[in-house]
Short mmCIF file of C-alpha atoms in Angstrom, two decimals:
data_model
loop_
_atom_site.label_atom_id
_atom_site.label_comp_id
_atom_site.label_asym_id
_atom_site.label_seq_id
_atom_site.Cartn_x
_atom_site.Cartn_y
_atom_site.Cartn_z
CA MET A 678 76.56 8.47 38.14
CA SER A 679 74.62 6.31 35.71
CA THR A 680 71.00 5.39 36.25
CA GLY A 681 72.01 1.74 36.34
CA THR A 682 74.56 2.33 39.08
CA LYS A 683 72.07 4.34 41.10
CA ALA A 684 69.43 1.63 40.72
CA ALA A 685 71.95 -0.96 41.90
CA GLU A 686 72.83 1.12 44.94
CA LEU A 687 69.18 1.46 45.88
CA GLN A 688 69.08 -2.30 46.51
CA ILE A 689 71.06 -1.68 49.70
CA LEU A 690 68.20 0.33 51.14
CA SER A 691 65.73 -2.50 50.68
CA LEU A 692 67.83 -5.59 51.40
CA ASN A 693 67.17 -5.61 55.15
CA ALA A 694 63.81 -3.88 54.97
CA PHE A 695 60.38 -5.18 55.90
CA SER A 696 58.13 -4.71 52.87
CA GLY A 697 54.81 -5.88 54.30
CA GLU A 698 54.40 -8.34 51.46
CA GLY A 699 54.48 -12.10 51.49
CA ALA A 700 55.07 -13.43 55.00
CA ALA A 701 52.10 -13.79 57.37
CA LEU A 702 52.81 -11.91 60.58
CA PRO A 703 52.05 -13.11 64.12
CA SER A 704 49.15 -11.12 65.57
CA ASP A 705 51.26 -9.13 68.07
CA ILE A 706 53.77 -8.18 65.36
CA ALA A 707 51.02 -7.25 62.89
CA ALA A 708 49.38 -4.99 65.48
CA LEU A 709 52.67 -3.22 66.26
CA VAL A 710 53.44 -2.77 62.56
CA GLU A 711 50.09 -1.02 62.09
CA ARG A 712 50.73 1.23 65.09
CA ARG A 713 54.14 2.01 63.64
CA LYS A 714 52.71 2.96 60.25
CA ARG A 715 50.09 5.23 61.80
CA ALA A 716 52.49 7.01 64.12
CA PHE A 717 55.69 7.23 62.08
CA GLY A 718 54.49 7.08 58.48
CA ALA A 719 56.91 6.93 55.55
CA GLY A 720 59.89 7.71 57.77
CA SER A 721 59.65 4.35 59.50
CA VAL A 722 61.97 1.50 58.49
CA LEU A 723 61.82 -2.01 59.93
CA PHE A 724 64.16 -4.95 59.34
CA TYR A 725 63.42 -8.44 58.00
CA ASP A 726 60.48 -10.10 56.28
CA VAL A 727 59.01 -10.65 59.75
CA PRO A 728 60.12 -7.78 62.02
CA LEU A 729 61.49 -8.54 65.47
CA LYS A 730 59.82 -7.30 68.63
CA VAL A 731 62.71 -7.02 71.08
CA VAL A 732 62.03 -7.54 74.77
CA LYS A 733 65.56 -7.52 76.23
CA ALA A 734 69.23 -7.72 75.28
CA GLU A 735 72.49 -8.87 76.81
CA GLY A 736 76.03 -9.32 75.52
CA PRO A 737 75.83 -10.42 71.88
CA TYR A 738 72.14 -11.40 72.07
CA LEU A 739 68.79 -9.79 71.37
CA HIS A 740 65.80 -11.55 72.96
CA ALA A 741 62.55 -11.29 71.01
CA SER A 742 58.88 -11.77 71.76
CA ASP A 743 58.93 -15.06 69.86
CA GLY A 744 60.95 -16.51 72.74
CA ARG A 745 64.21 -16.78 70.80
CA ALA A 746 67.62 -15.33 71.59
CA TYR A 747 69.15 -13.92 68.39
CA LEU A 748 72.92 -13.76 68.01
CA ASP A 749 73.64 -10.21 66.91
CA PHE A 750 76.20 -9.89 64.13
CA TYR A 751 74.62 -6.68 62.87
CA ASN A 752 74.71 -3.98 65.53
CA ASN A 753 77.97 -2.11 66.01
CA VAL A 754 76.26 0.40 68.33
CA PRO A 755 76.48 -1.70 71.55
CA THR A 756 80.19 -2.12 70.88
CA VAL A 757 81.03 -3.62 74.30
CA GLY A 758 77.87 -5.76 74.32
CA HIS A 759 74.19 -5.07 74.81
CA CYS A 760 73.38 -3.70 78.27
CA HIS A 761 76.98 -4.00 79.47
CA PRO A 762 76.76 -3.90 83.30
CA LYS A 763 79.50 -1.28 83.60
CA VAL A 764 77.71 1.11 81.22
CA VAL A 765 74.31 0.48 82.81
CA GLU A 766 75.67 1.16 86.28
CA ALA A 767 77.52 4.32 85.21
CA VAL A 768 74.41 5.82 83.57
CA GLN A 769 72.13 4.90 86.47
CA ARG A 770 74.53 6.31 89.05
CA GLN A 771 75.07 9.58 87.23
CA VAL A 772 71.45 10.24 86.30
CA ALA A 773 70.55 9.76 89.97
CA GLN A 774 73.11 12.43 90.99
CA PHE A 775 72.58 15.18 88.40
CA ASN A 776 72.41 15.68 84.64
CA ILE A 777 72.97 19.17 83.27
CA HIS A 778 74.49 20.82 80.22
CA SER A 779 78.21 21.35 79.84
CA ARG A 780 78.46 25.03 80.78
CA TYR A 781 78.95 23.97 84.36
CA LEU A 782 82.02 22.20 85.73
CA PHE A 783 81.92 18.55 86.71
CA ASP A 784 84.63 15.92 86.77
CA VAL A 785 83.28 13.16 84.56
CA SER A 786 83.42 15.04 81.26
CA HIS A 787 87.05 16.02 81.86
CA ASP A 788 87.95 12.50 82.97
CA TYR A 789 86.45 11.21 79.75
CA ALA A 790 88.05 13.78 77.47
CA GLU A 791 91.52 13.12 78.87
CA LYS A 792 91.16 9.34 78.62
CA LEU A 793 89.82 9.51 75.06
CA LEU A 794 92.41 12.02 73.81
CA ALA A 795 95.20 9.81 75.16
CA THR A 796 94.29 7.28 72.45
CA PHE A 797 94.98 9.80 69.63
CA PRO A 798 98.18 11.20 68.10
CA ALA A 799 99.48 14.05 70.27
CA ALA A 800 98.61 16.76 67.74
CA LEU A 801 94.92 15.79 67.86
CA SER A 802 94.33 17.20 71.31
CA ASN A 803 90.96 18.98 71.30
CA LEU A 804 87.60 17.23 71.66
CA VAL A 805 84.16 18.57 70.77
CA LEU A 806 81.29 16.42 72.02
CA THR A 807 78.04 16.10 70.09
CA CYS A 808 75.00 13.81 70.29
CA THR A 809 75.29 11.99 66.95
CA GLY A 810 77.80 11.07 64.29
CA SER A 811 75.80 13.21 61.88
CA GLU A 812 76.43 16.26 64.06
CA SER A 813 80.12 15.38 64.28
CA ASN A 814 80.48 15.09 60.52
CA ASP A 815 78.47 18.28 59.98
CA LEU A 816 80.84 20.16 62.26
CA ALA A 817 83.86 18.54 60.55
CA LEU A 818 82.69 19.87 57.18
CA ARG A 819 82.35 23.37 58.65
CA ILE A 820 85.83 23.28 60.19
CA ALA A 821 87.33 22.02 56.92
CA LYS A 822 85.65 24.79 54.94
CA LYS A 823 87.01 27.42 57.30
CA ALA A 824 90.54 25.99 57.29
CA SER A 825 90.77 25.48 53.51
CA GLY A 826 88.68 28.35 52.22
CA GLY A 827 86.98 25.82 49.97
CA THR A 828 83.60 24.16 49.76
CA GLY A 829 84.28 20.99 47.79
CA PHE A 830 84.53 17.47 49.24
CA VAL A 831 85.56 14.11 47.84
CA VAL A 832 83.80 10.97 49.10
CA THR A 833 83.38 7.40 47.87
CA GLN A 834 80.54 6.29 45.61
CA THR A 835 78.39 4.56 48.20
CA ALA A 836 79.48 6.49 51.27
CA TYR A 837 77.20 7.20 54.20
CA HIS A 838 78.21 9.86 56.72
CA GLY A 839 74.93 10.88 58.38
CA ASN A 840 71.65 12.71 57.87
CA THR A 841 71.84 16.45 58.45
CA ALA A 842 71.28 18.53 55.32
CA ALA A 843 75.00 19.10 54.77
CA VAL A 844 76.04 15.56 55.62
CA THR A 845 73.36 13.99 53.43
CA GLU A 846 75.00 15.81 50.53
CA VAL A 847 78.24 13.89 51.18
CA SER A 848 76.35 10.59 51.60
CA PRO A 849 75.66 9.28 48.08
CA SER A 850 73.99 6.13 49.43
CA SER A 851 71.22 8.26 50.97
CA TYR A 852 69.87 9.44 47.63
CA ARG A 853 66.83 7.61 46.30
CA THR A 854 66.57 10.01 43.38
CA GLY A 855 69.11 12.43 41.99
CA ALA A 856 72.71 12.65 43.15
CA PRO A 857 74.94 14.80 45.38
CA PRO A 858 75.40 18.46 44.39
CA PRO A 859 78.36 19.72 42.30
CA HIS A 860 80.55 20.55 45.31
CA VAL A 861 80.60 16.83 46.21
CA ARG A 862 82.64 14.54 43.96
CA MET A 863 82.60 10.76 44.15
CA VAL A 864 85.39 8.25 43.58
CA PRO A 865 85.19 4.44 43.42
CA PRO A 866 85.89 2.54 46.64
CA PRO A 867 89.44 1.20 47.14
CA ASP A 868 88.61 -2.12 45.50
CA PRO A 869 91.37 -4.25 43.93
CA ALA A 870 88.83 -5.24 41.26
CA ILE A 871 88.85 -1.57 40.20
CA PHE A 872 92.42 -0.45 40.93
CA GLY A 873 94.41 -3.67 40.61
CA ASN A 874 97.30 -4.65 42.85
CA ASP A 875 98.32 -1.10 43.80
CA VAL A 876 95.08 -0.01 45.44
CA GLY A 877 96.69 2.92 47.22
CA HIS A 878 98.06 4.48 44.05
CA GLY A 879 94.89 3.89 42.06
CA PHE A 880 92.67 5.33 44.78
CA ALA A 881 94.95 8.35 45.14
CA GLU A 882 94.82 8.97 41.39
CA ALA A 883 91.02 8.83 41.52
CA VAL A 884 91.00 11.39 44.35
CA ALA A 885 93.41 13.63 42.43
CA GLY A 886 91.18 13.40 39.35
CA ALA A 887 88.09 14.30 41.34
CA ILE A 888 89.83 17.31 42.86
CA ALA A 889 91.05 18.48 39.45
CA ALA A 890 87.56 18.15 37.94
CA MET A 891 86.05 20.03 40.85
CA GLU A 892 88.51 22.89 40.57
CA ALA A 893 88.06 23.02 36.79
CA ASP A 894 84.43 23.80 37.55
CA GLY A 895 85.47 26.67 39.82
CA ILE A 896 84.94 24.81 43.12
CA ARG A 897 87.77 25.05 45.63
CA PHE A 898 88.65 21.79 47.35
CA ALA A 899 88.03 21.60 51.13
CA GLY A 900 88.61 18.01 52.14
CA LEU A 901 88.67 14.26 51.66
CA LEU A 902 86.09 12.53 53.87
CA VAL A 903 86.41 8.76 54.28
CA ASP A 904 85.10 6.07 56.56
CA SER A 905 88.43 4.34 57.14
CA ILE A 906 87.00 0.84 56.65
CA PHE A 907 84.72 1.91 53.77
CA SER A 908 81.80 0.08 55.33
CA SER A 909 78.93 1.26 53.14
CA ASP A 910 81.04 0.69 50.04
CA GLY A 911 81.30 -3.00 50.89
CA VAL A 912 84.14 -3.09 53.51
CA PHE A 913 87.65 -2.39 52.20
CA ALA A 914 90.42 -2.57 54.79
CA ASP A 915 93.51 -3.87 53.01
CA PRO A 916 96.33 -3.55 52.40
CA PRO A 917 97.12 -1.52 55.52
CA GLY A 918 98.57 1.82 54.50
CA PHE A 919 96.69 2.27 51.24
CA LEU A 920 95.09 5.53 52.44
CA LYS A 921 98.44 7.30 52.85
CA GLU A 922 98.83 8.36 49.25
CA ALA A 923 95.28 9.70 48.93
CA ALA A 924 95.72 11.68 52.16
CA ALA A 925 98.90 13.23 50.75
CA VAL A 926 97.06 14.15 47.54
CA ALA A 927 94.31 15.88 49.54
CA ARG A 928 96.79 17.90 51.57
CA ARG A 929 98.83 18.96 48.55
CA ALA A 930 95.59 20.29 47.08
CA GLY A 931 95.02 22.44 50.16
CA GLY A 932 92.33 20.29 51.74
CA LEU A 933 91.91 18.51 55.06
CA VAL A 934 91.68 14.80 55.72
CA ILE A 935 88.63 13.78 57.74
CA ALA A 936 88.47 10.23 59.10
CA ASP A 937 84.94 9.08 59.91
CA GLU A 938 85.52 6.50 62.67
CA VAL A 939 81.87 5.83 63.51
CA GLN A 940 82.12 2.32 62.04
CA PRO A 941 85.78 1.25 62.44
CA GLY A 942 86.60 3.09 65.66
CA PHE A 943 86.76 1.99 69.29
CA GLY A 944 88.83 -1.12 68.63
CA ARG A 945 86.67 -2.76 65.99
CA THR A 946 89.51 -3.51 63.56
CA GLY A 947 91.42 -5.41 66.26
CA GLU A 948 94.64 -3.53 65.52
CA GLY A 949 94.29 -0.55 67.81
CA MET A 950 91.64 1.95 68.75
CA TRP A 951 91.18 3.67 65.39
CA GLY A 952 90.82 2.52 61.81
CA PHE A 953 93.01 5.31 60.43
CA SER A 954 95.95 3.98 62.48
CA ARG A 955 96.14 0.89 60.25
CA HIS A 956 97.07 3.18 57.39
CA GLY A 957 99.74 5.23 59.14
CA VAL A 958 97.66 8.35 58.51
CA GLU A 959 97.19 11.23 60.94
CA PRO A 960 93.91 12.91 59.96
CA ASP A 961 93.20 16.58 60.51
CA ILE A 962 89.77 15.74 61.96
CA VAL A 963 88.41 12.49 63.37
CA THR A 964 84.68 11.96 63.88
CA MET A 965 83.01 9.42 66.14
CA GLY A 966 79.45 8.35 66.82
CA LYS A 967 77.23 5.36 67.56
CA PRO A 968 79.51 3.00 69.53
CA MET A 969 80.87 5.80 71.71
CA GLY A 970 78.22 5.41 74.41
CA ASN A 971 77.16 1.81 73.70
CA GLY A 972 73.76 3.06 72.61
CA TYR A 973 73.56 6.21 74.71
CA PRO A 974 73.46 9.18 72.28
CA VAL A 975 76.95 10.62 72.54
CA ALA A 976 79.36 11.38 69.71
CA GLY A 977 82.34 13.60 69.08
CA LEU A 978 85.05 15.16 66.99
CA VAL A 979 88.78 15.36 67.67
CA THR A 980 91.03 17.85 65.91
CA ARG A 981 94.06 20.09 66.24
CA PRO A 982 93.59 23.11 68.56
CA GLN A 983 94.36 25.68 65.87
CA LEU A 984 91.73 24.32 63.51
CA LEU A 985 89.12 24.50 66.25
CA ALA A 986 90.24 27.96 67.37
CA ASP A 987 90.05 29.32 63.82
CA PHE A 988 86.53 27.96 63.42
CA CYS A 989 85.39 29.26 66.81
CA ALA A 990 86.69 32.73 65.95
CA ASP A 991 83.83 32.89 63.44
CA PHE A 992 81.21 30.63 65.03
CA GLY A 993 80.34 29.48 68.50
CA TYR A 994 79.43 25.86 69.02
CA PHE A 995 77.21 24.69 71.84
CA ASN A 996 75.12 21.54 72.04
CA THR A 997 72.72 21.32 74.98
CA PHE A 998 72.74 17.57 75.39
CA ALA A 999 76.31 16.82 74.29
CA ALA A 1000 78.97 16.52 77.01
CA SER A 1001 76.33 16.10 79.70
CA PRO A 1002 77.36 14.18 82.82
CA VAL A 1003 75.27 11.13 81.88
CA ALA A 1004 76.54 11.09 78.28
CA THR A 1005 80.16 11.26 79.33
CA ALA A 1006 79.63 8.74 82.13
CA ALA A 1007 78.34 6.26 79.54
CA ALA A 1008 81.22 7.02 77.20
CA LEU A 1009 83.82 6.70 79.95
CA ALA A 1010 82.38 3.33 80.95
CA VAL A 1011 82.73 2.17 77.34
CA LEU A 1012 86.43 3.07 77.25
CA GLU A 1013 86.96 1.28 80.58
CA ALA A 1014 85.07 -1.81 79.38
CA ILE A 1015 87.11 -1.98 76.16
CA GLU A 1016 90.27 -1.95 78.25
CA GLU A 1017 89.17 -4.17 81.13
CA ASP A 1018 87.47 -6.79 78.93
CA GLY A 1019 90.37 -6.93 76.46
CA LEU A 1020 88.01 -6.23 73.58
CA ILE A 1021 90.57 -4.98 71.05
CA ALA A 1022 92.56 -8.18 71.38
CA ASN A 1023 89.31 -10.15 71.26
CA ALA A 1024 88.28 -8.39 68.05
CA ASP A 1025 91.61 -9.37 66.50
CA ARG A 1026 91.54 -12.96 67.70
CA VAL A 1027 87.89 -13.74 66.92
CA GLY A 1028 87.98 -11.70 63.72
CA ARG A 1029 90.94 -13.67 62.37
CA HIS A 1030 89.22 -16.93 63.25
CA LEU A 1031 85.97 -15.91 61.58
CA LYS A 1032 87.72 -14.54 58.50
CA ALA A 1033 89.56 -17.84 58.08
CA ARG A 1034 86.32 -19.80 58.40
CA LEU A 1035 84.59 -17.60 55.83
CA THR A 1036 87.55 -17.68 53.44
CA HIS A 1037 87.45 -21.48 53.60
CA LEU A 1038 83.91 -21.35 52.14
CA MET A 1039 85.03 -19.52 49.00
CA GLY A 1040 85.77 -22.65 47.01
CA ARG A 1041 82.36 -24.15 47.77
CA ALA A 1042 80.04 -21.16 47.46
CA PRO A 1043 79.53 -18.13 45.18
CA ILE A 1044 81.74 -15.94 47.36
CA THR A 1045 83.96 -13.56 45.41
CA ALA A 1046 85.76 -11.93 48.36
CA VAL A 1047 86.10 -11.97 52.12
CA ARG A 1048 87.32 -8.56 53.29
CA GLY A 1049 87.83 -6.56 56.44
CA ALA A 1050 89.76 -6.40 59.68
CA GLY A 1051 88.97 -7.51 63.20
CA LEU A 1052 85.25 -7.74 63.77
CA TYR A 1053 84.23 -5.74 60.73
CA LEU A 1054 84.07 -8.14 57.79
CA GLY A 1055 82.40 -8.14 54.40
CA VAL A 1056 81.53 -11.23 52.38
CA ALA A 1057 80.84 -10.48 48.72
CA PHE A 1058 78.67 -12.74 46.57
CA GLY A 1059 78.71 -13.06 42.80
CA ASP A 1060 79.24 -15.31 39.81
CA GLU A 1061 79.94 -15.01 36.10
CA SER A 1062 76.78 -12.92 35.73
CA GLY A 1063 78.06 -10.30 38.18
CA PRO A 1064 77.28 -9.28 41.80
CA ARG A 1065 74.51 -11.34 43.43
CA ALA A 1066 72.39 -9.18 45.72
CA ASP A 1067 69.72 -11.88 45.68
CA ILE A 1068 72.06 -14.24 47.55
CA ALA A 1069 72.77 -11.59 50.19
CA LYS A 1070 69.07 -10.88 50.66
CA GLY A 1071 68.28 -14.57 50.97
CA LEU A 1072 71.01 -15.01 53.56
CA ILE A 1073 69.83 -12.06 55.66
CA ASN A 1074 66.46 -13.69 56.23
CA GLY A 1075 67.84 -17.23 56.16
CA LEU A 1076 70.25 -16.44 58.96
CA LYS A 1077 67.50 -14.74 60.94
CA ALA A 1078 65.53 -17.97 60.73
CA LYS A 1079 68.56 -19.67 62.29
CA GLY A 1080 68.70 -17.07 65.07
CA ILE A 1081 71.48 -14.86 63.68
CA LEU A 1082 71.09 -11.19 62.72
CA ILE A 1083 73.14 -9.66 59.91
CA GLY A 1084 73.02 -6.86 57.32
CA ALA A 1085 74.29 -5.97 53.85
CA ALA A 1086 76.25 -3.24 52.11
CA GLY A 1087 78.15 -2.40 48.94
CA GLN A 1088 77.40 -0.62 45.69
CA PHE A 1089 75.36 -3.56 44.45
CA GLY A 1090 73.99 -4.75 47.79
CA ASN A 1091 75.80 -8.08 47.43
CA VAL A 1092 78.05 -7.87 50.52
CA LEU A 1093 77.10 -9.34 53.88
CA LYS A 1094 78.19 -6.86 56.56
CA ILE A 1095 79.48 -8.52 59.73
CA ARG A 1096 79.95 -6.18 62.72
CA PRO A 1097 78.93 -7.79 66.03
CA PRO A 1098 79.51 -6.46 69.54
CA LEU A 1099 83.19 -6.88 70.34
CA CYS A 1100 82.44 -9.37 73.09
CA VAL A 1101 81.57 -12.23 70.71
CA THR A 1102 83.60 -15.40 71.09
CA ALA A 1103 85.07 -17.90 68.65
CA ASP A 1104 82.07 -20.14 69.41
CA HIS A 1105 79.72 -17.37 68.31
CA ALA A 1106 81.81 -16.91 65.16
CA ASP A 1107 81.55 -20.64 64.46
CA GLN A 1108 77.77 -20.47 64.81
CA LEU A 1109 77.68 -17.85 62.07
CA ALA A 1110 80.12 -19.70 59.82
CA ASP A 1111 78.30 -23.02 60.29
CA ALA A 1112 74.93 -21.42 59.55
CA LEU A 1113 76.29 -19.73 56.42
CA GLU A 1114 77.84 -22.97 55.25
CA GLY A 1115 74.52 -24.78 55.66
CA LEU A 1116 72.56 -22.10 53.83
CA LEU A 1117 75.07 -21.90 51.00
CA ALA A 1118 75.43 -25.64 50.51
CA PRO A 1119 72.62 -25.86 47.89
CA ALA A 1120 74.27 -23.04 45.92
CA ALA A 1121 77.74 -24.58 46.02
#
């Protein structure tokens, strides 16, 4: 990867970040920022030019100490809505009864596993619960290595898959200096601007080339790891089915296909429970994380029984806090809320409405693309000079000033990333579109 490309990618890390420069902070915020610096040091990251002090949350809103309710179009973690009553009640009830590790028998974890597995293709019938998406992806890499006999993985250029040592290596966007090691090969995202009209074929050829280069260097291929909506790369969802050819390439080369569903999973695309389903692909391993417990730390991995059995013949896997009664109670409540509140259909309906509103702005603003599915959308900014990360950064803080929270993504940091709780309405979508239109009017 060139130095220029790496420098461009680093903009993503700073677009949302509080720098401590410029804006005068209210006294309570300034005091908390200083406490944060002293206690958490360089590992601490805060959002926005003036960080928010959150005092409560509900549905699609975060309430801050400044007295404002902020419409949350950023956080995919509370997928059914902040502090959803069903999830709150389930956690409170279970923690008051008992909370132990999973080497005892109790009903709720089995109830959850059966309900979750029913949403997957029949062959994907074993679940391993973890605490984080990072742990799920770490375990997925280990299973793929065992099954393939290889060590090499192919990922996209600006992918993010978590923060364990192994998973950081397959997360190019995490590197501030240097690049992933030789056993990790990167391909461009499935962008029509790169691959033309046949995105699926072009992306598959890129994957095949990366595998060939890896094996020419004596590294055996283990798997293709993709976030099935390519969120960190700038959100690439269409056309449905484009992943099929790349998955076939990976399997012909002896590797596994791992679908990271932390971002697109649990109904977010509006076309079913899982992002990989839009592409007619049946992965070998599916990983899940953040939205699984609506903020409670529960995550997981689903795979074929033989793959798991082969791995477990060499290694045991036990996670003290994963699969606990409280964790699975939270996760079960999320599945029930998605179903009872009709959130997949809502993601489709509201997502289509919002996408149409945003697409309508393209002729009057420096928008080069509106991409995505359901309630995971990306709005790319640029002009004849190239991608415009400065516009994205301005909009992040401009929208915050209007009471709307949003983030950014993409190789050049020029893509607004829209991923609200799935309970948002068309009125909420219109608030975002109207605010964007007002902020972009001077640039039109």
